[in-house]
Short mmCIF file of C-alpha atoms in Angstrom, two decimals:
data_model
loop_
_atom_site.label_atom_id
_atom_site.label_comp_id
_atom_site.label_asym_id
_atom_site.label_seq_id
_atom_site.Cartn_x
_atom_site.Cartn_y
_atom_site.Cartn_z
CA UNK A 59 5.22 -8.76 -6.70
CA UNK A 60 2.22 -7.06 -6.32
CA UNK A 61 1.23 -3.36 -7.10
CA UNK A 62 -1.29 -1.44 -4.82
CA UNK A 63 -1.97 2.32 -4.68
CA UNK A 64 -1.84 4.24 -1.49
CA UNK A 65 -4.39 6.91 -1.51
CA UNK A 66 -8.18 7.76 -0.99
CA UNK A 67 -8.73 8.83 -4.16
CA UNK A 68 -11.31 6.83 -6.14
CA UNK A 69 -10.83 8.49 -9.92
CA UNK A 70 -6.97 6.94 -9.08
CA UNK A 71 -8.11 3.48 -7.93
CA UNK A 72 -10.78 3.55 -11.11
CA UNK A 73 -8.36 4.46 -13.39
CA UNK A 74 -5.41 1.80 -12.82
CA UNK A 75 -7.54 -0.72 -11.95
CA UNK A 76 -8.87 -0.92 -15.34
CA UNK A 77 -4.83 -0.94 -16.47
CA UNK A 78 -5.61 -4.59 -14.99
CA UNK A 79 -2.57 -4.34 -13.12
CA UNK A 80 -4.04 -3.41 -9.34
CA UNK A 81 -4.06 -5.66 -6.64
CA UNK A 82 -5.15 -4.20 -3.71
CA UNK A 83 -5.05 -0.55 -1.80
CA UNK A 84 -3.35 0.80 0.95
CA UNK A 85 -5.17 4.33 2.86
CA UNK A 86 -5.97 6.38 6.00
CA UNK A 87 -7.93 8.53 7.88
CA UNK A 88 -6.14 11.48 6.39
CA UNK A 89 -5.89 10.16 2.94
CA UNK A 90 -9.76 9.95 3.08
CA UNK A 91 -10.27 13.34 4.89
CA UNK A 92 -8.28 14.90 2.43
CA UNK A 93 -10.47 14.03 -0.06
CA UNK A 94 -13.27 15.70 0.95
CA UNK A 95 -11.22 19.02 2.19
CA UNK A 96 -13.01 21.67 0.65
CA UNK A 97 -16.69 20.38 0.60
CA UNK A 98 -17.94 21.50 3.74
CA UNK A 99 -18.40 17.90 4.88
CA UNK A 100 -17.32 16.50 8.53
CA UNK A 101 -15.36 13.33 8.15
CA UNK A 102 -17.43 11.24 10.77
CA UNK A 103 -17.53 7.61 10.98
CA UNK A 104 -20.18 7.11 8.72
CA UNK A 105 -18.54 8.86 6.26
CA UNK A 106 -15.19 7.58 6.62
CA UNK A 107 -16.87 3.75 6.62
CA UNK A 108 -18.92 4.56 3.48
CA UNK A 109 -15.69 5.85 1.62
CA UNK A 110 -13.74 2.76 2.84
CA UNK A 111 -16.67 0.60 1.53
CA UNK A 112 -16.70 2.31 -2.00
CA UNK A 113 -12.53 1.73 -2.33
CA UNK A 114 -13.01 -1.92 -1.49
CA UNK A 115 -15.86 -2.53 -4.24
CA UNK A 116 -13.55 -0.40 -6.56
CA UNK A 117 -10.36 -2.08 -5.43
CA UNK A 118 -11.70 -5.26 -5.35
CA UNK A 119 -8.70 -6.39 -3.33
CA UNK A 120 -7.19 -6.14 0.27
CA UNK A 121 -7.54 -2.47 1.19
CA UNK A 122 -5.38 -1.50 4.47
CA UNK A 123 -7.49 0.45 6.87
CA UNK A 124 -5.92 2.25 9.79
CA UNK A 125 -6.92 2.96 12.83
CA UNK A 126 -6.62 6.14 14.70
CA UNK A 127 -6.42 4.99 18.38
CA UNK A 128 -3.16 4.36 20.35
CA UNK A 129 -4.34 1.70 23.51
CA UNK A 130 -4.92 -1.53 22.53
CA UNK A 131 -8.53 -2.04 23.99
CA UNK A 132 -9.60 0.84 21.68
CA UNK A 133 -6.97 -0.37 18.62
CA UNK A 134 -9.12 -3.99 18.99
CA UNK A 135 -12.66 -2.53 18.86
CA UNK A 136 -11.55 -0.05 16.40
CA UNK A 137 -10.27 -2.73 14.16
CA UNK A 138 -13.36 -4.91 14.71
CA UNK A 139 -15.46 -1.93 13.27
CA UNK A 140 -13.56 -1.51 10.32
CA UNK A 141 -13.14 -5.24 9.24
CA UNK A 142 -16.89 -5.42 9.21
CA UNK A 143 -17.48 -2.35 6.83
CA UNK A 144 -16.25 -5.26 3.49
CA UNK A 145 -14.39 -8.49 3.36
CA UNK A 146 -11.47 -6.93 1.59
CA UNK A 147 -10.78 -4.92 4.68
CA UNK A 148 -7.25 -5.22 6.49
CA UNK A 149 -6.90 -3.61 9.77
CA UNK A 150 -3.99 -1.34 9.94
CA UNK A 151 -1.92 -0.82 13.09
CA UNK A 152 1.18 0.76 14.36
CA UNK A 153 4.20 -1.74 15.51
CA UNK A 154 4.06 -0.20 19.26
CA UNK A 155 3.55 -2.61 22.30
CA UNK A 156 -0.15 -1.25 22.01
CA UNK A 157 -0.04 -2.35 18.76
CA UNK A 158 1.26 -5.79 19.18
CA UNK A 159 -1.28 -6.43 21.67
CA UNK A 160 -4.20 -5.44 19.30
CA UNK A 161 -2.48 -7.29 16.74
CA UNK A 162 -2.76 -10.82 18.85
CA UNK A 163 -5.97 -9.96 19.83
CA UNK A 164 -7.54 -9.57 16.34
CA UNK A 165 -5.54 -11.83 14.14
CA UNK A 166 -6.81 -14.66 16.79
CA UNK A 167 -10.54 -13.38 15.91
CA UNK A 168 -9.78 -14.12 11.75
CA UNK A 169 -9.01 -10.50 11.13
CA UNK A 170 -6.51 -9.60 8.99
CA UNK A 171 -4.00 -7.01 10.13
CA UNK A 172 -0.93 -5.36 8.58
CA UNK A 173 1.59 -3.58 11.01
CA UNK A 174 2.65 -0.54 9.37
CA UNK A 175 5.59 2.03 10.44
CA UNK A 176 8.19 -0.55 10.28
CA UNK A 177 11.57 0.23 10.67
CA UNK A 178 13.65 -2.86 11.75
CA UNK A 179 13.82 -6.74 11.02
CA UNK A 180 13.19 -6.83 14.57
CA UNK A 181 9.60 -5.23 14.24
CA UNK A 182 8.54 -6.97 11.26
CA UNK A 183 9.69 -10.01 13.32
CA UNK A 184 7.46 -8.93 16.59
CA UNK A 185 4.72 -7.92 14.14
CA UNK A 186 4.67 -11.45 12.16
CA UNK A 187 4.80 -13.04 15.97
CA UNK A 188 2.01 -11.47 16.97
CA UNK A 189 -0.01 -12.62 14.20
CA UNK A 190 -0.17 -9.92 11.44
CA UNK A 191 -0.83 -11.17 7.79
CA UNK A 192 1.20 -7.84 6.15
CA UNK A 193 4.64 -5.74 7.40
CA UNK A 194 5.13 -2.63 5.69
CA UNK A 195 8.70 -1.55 5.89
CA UNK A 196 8.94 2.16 5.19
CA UNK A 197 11.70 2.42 2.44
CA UNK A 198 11.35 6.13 1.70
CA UNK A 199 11.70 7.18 5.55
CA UNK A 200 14.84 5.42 6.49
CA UNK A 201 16.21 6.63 3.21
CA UNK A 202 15.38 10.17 4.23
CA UNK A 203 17.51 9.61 7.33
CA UNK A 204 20.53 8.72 4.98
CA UNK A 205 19.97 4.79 5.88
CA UNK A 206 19.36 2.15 3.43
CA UNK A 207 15.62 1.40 2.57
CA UNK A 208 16.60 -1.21 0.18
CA UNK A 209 19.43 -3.08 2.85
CA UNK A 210 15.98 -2.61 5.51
CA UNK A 211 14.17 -4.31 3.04
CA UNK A 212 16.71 -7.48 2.29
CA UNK A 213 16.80 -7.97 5.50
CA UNK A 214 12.78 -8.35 6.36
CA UNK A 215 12.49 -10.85 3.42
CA UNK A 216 15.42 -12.88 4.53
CA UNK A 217 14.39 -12.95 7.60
CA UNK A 218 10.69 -13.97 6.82
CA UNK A 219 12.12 -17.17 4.60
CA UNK A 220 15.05 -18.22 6.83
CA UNK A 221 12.30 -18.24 9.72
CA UNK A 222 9.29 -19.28 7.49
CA UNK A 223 6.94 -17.02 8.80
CA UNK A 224 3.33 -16.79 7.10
CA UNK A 225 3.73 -13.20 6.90
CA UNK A 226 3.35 -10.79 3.49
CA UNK A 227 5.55 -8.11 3.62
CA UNK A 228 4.28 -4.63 1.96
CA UNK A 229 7.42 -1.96 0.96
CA UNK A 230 5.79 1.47 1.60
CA UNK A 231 6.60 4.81 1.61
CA UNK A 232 7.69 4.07 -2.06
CA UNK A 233 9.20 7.68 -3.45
CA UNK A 234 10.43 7.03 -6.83
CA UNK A 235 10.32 4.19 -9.66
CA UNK A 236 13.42 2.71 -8.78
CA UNK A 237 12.30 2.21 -5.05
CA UNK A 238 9.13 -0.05 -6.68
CA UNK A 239 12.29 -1.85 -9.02
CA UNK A 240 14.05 -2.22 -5.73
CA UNK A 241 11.33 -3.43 -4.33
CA UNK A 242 10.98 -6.58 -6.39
CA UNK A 243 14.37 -7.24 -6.93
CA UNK A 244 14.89 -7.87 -3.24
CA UNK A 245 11.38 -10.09 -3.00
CA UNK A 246 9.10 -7.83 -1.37
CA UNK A 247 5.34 -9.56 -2.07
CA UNK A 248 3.97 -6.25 -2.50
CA UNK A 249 4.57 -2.61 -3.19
CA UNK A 250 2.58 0.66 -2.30
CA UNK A 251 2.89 3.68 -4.15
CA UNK A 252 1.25 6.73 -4.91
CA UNK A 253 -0.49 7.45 -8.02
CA UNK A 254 2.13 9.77 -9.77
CA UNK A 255 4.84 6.99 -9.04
CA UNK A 256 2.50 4.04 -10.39
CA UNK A 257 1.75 6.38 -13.49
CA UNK A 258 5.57 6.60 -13.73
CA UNK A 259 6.11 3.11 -14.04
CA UNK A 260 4.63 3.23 -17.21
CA UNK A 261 6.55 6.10 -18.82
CA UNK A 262 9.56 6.07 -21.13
CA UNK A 263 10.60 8.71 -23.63
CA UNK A 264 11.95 5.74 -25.77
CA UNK A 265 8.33 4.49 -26.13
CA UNK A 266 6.87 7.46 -26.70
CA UNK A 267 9.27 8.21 -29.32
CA UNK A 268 8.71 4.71 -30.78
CA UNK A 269 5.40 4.74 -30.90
CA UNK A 270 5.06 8.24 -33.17
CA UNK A 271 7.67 7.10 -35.34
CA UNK A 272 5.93 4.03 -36.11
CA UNK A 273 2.35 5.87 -36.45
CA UNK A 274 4.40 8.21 -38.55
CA UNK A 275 5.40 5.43 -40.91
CA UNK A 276 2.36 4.35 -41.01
CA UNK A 277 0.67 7.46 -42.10
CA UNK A 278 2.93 7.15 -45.63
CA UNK A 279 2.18 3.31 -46.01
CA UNK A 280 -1.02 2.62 -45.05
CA UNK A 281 -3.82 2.12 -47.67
#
């Protein structure tokens, strides 16, 4: 399974990609405007496309780009703008009828496109139908609704291999470590966190307390 980082933030990408672990990036138009909350600088196109560009070269990986319009006709040429900013980029849309439609109409041009806000097998189903290279199921949503992320999950896999679909599927709206165990335990190709949880996955008080016994022993023995 692979890891990616949802956010904006390129001190976050920078830092865990040189953990050599990072395989792509996941992001919005908030993500990036918060980012530059605070500066006194308007998030316009340009500067939204330049920020994009910078994540890809850092990422260098698929980076999920969404778009902010809701009819299809403006989805399409939305999506079109942003797959030309870098070859890494991956159009992100919602799974709404607009959505499919956009989804058909790009994926049929070569462009890439991941259908996000998943909350059924039977979206991720329309979604892969429609031509979309990525799902994302969101695990921590339906778990905040007292349904079963994980059983959501199992159930997109399955039915991607029963059906063979040529479809990725992405588990966002990860919350926690376990969700990211979860996560590749039940076959999900990829998993998008923030940065606290991916700096989490590293962190055990066993190693820590490992690691300064054994510098401790080393302190007496060493020459």
């Amino acid at each position: 399974m692979e890891l990616y980082l949802d956010t904006a933030n390129l001190e976050e990408i920078r830092e865990i990609a040189a953990w050599g672990v990072l395989s792509g990036v996941t992001t919005n138009p908030t993500l990036v405007a918060k980012e530059y909350a605070g500066r006194g600088a308007k998030l316009t196109e340009e500067v939204l496309f330049a920020h994009l560009r910078a994540i890809c070269e850092v990422a260098k990986g698929p980076v999920s780009a969404e778009v902010t319009a809701l009819a299809a006709e403006a989805m399409v040429e939305e999506g079109l703008r942003l797959a030309a900013i870098h070859p890494h980029i991956v159009v992100k849309l919602p799974t709404t009828e607009e959505g499919l439609k956009a989804c058909k109409r790009l994926s049929s041009q070569g462009v890439k496109v991941n259908m996000t806000l998943i909350f059924s097998a039977n979206q991720a189903l329309l979604a892969a139908r429609a031509g979309a290279a990525y799902v994302s199921p969101f695990l921590g949503r339906v778990d905040d609704i007292s349904w079963d992320g994980g059983e959501l999950l199992r159930e997109i896999v399955e039915l991607i291999q029963v059906q063979n679909l040529p479809v990725r599927v992405i588990a966002a709206s990860i919350r926690h470590p376990r969700h990211v165990t979860e996560a590749a335990l039940l076959g999900a190709d990829i998993a998008t966190m923030p940065y606290a949880v991916f700096k989490q996955l590293l962190k055990h008080p066993l190693t820590d307390i490992g690691l300064r016994r054994f510098m401790e022993d080393w302190e007496k023995v060493k020459p």
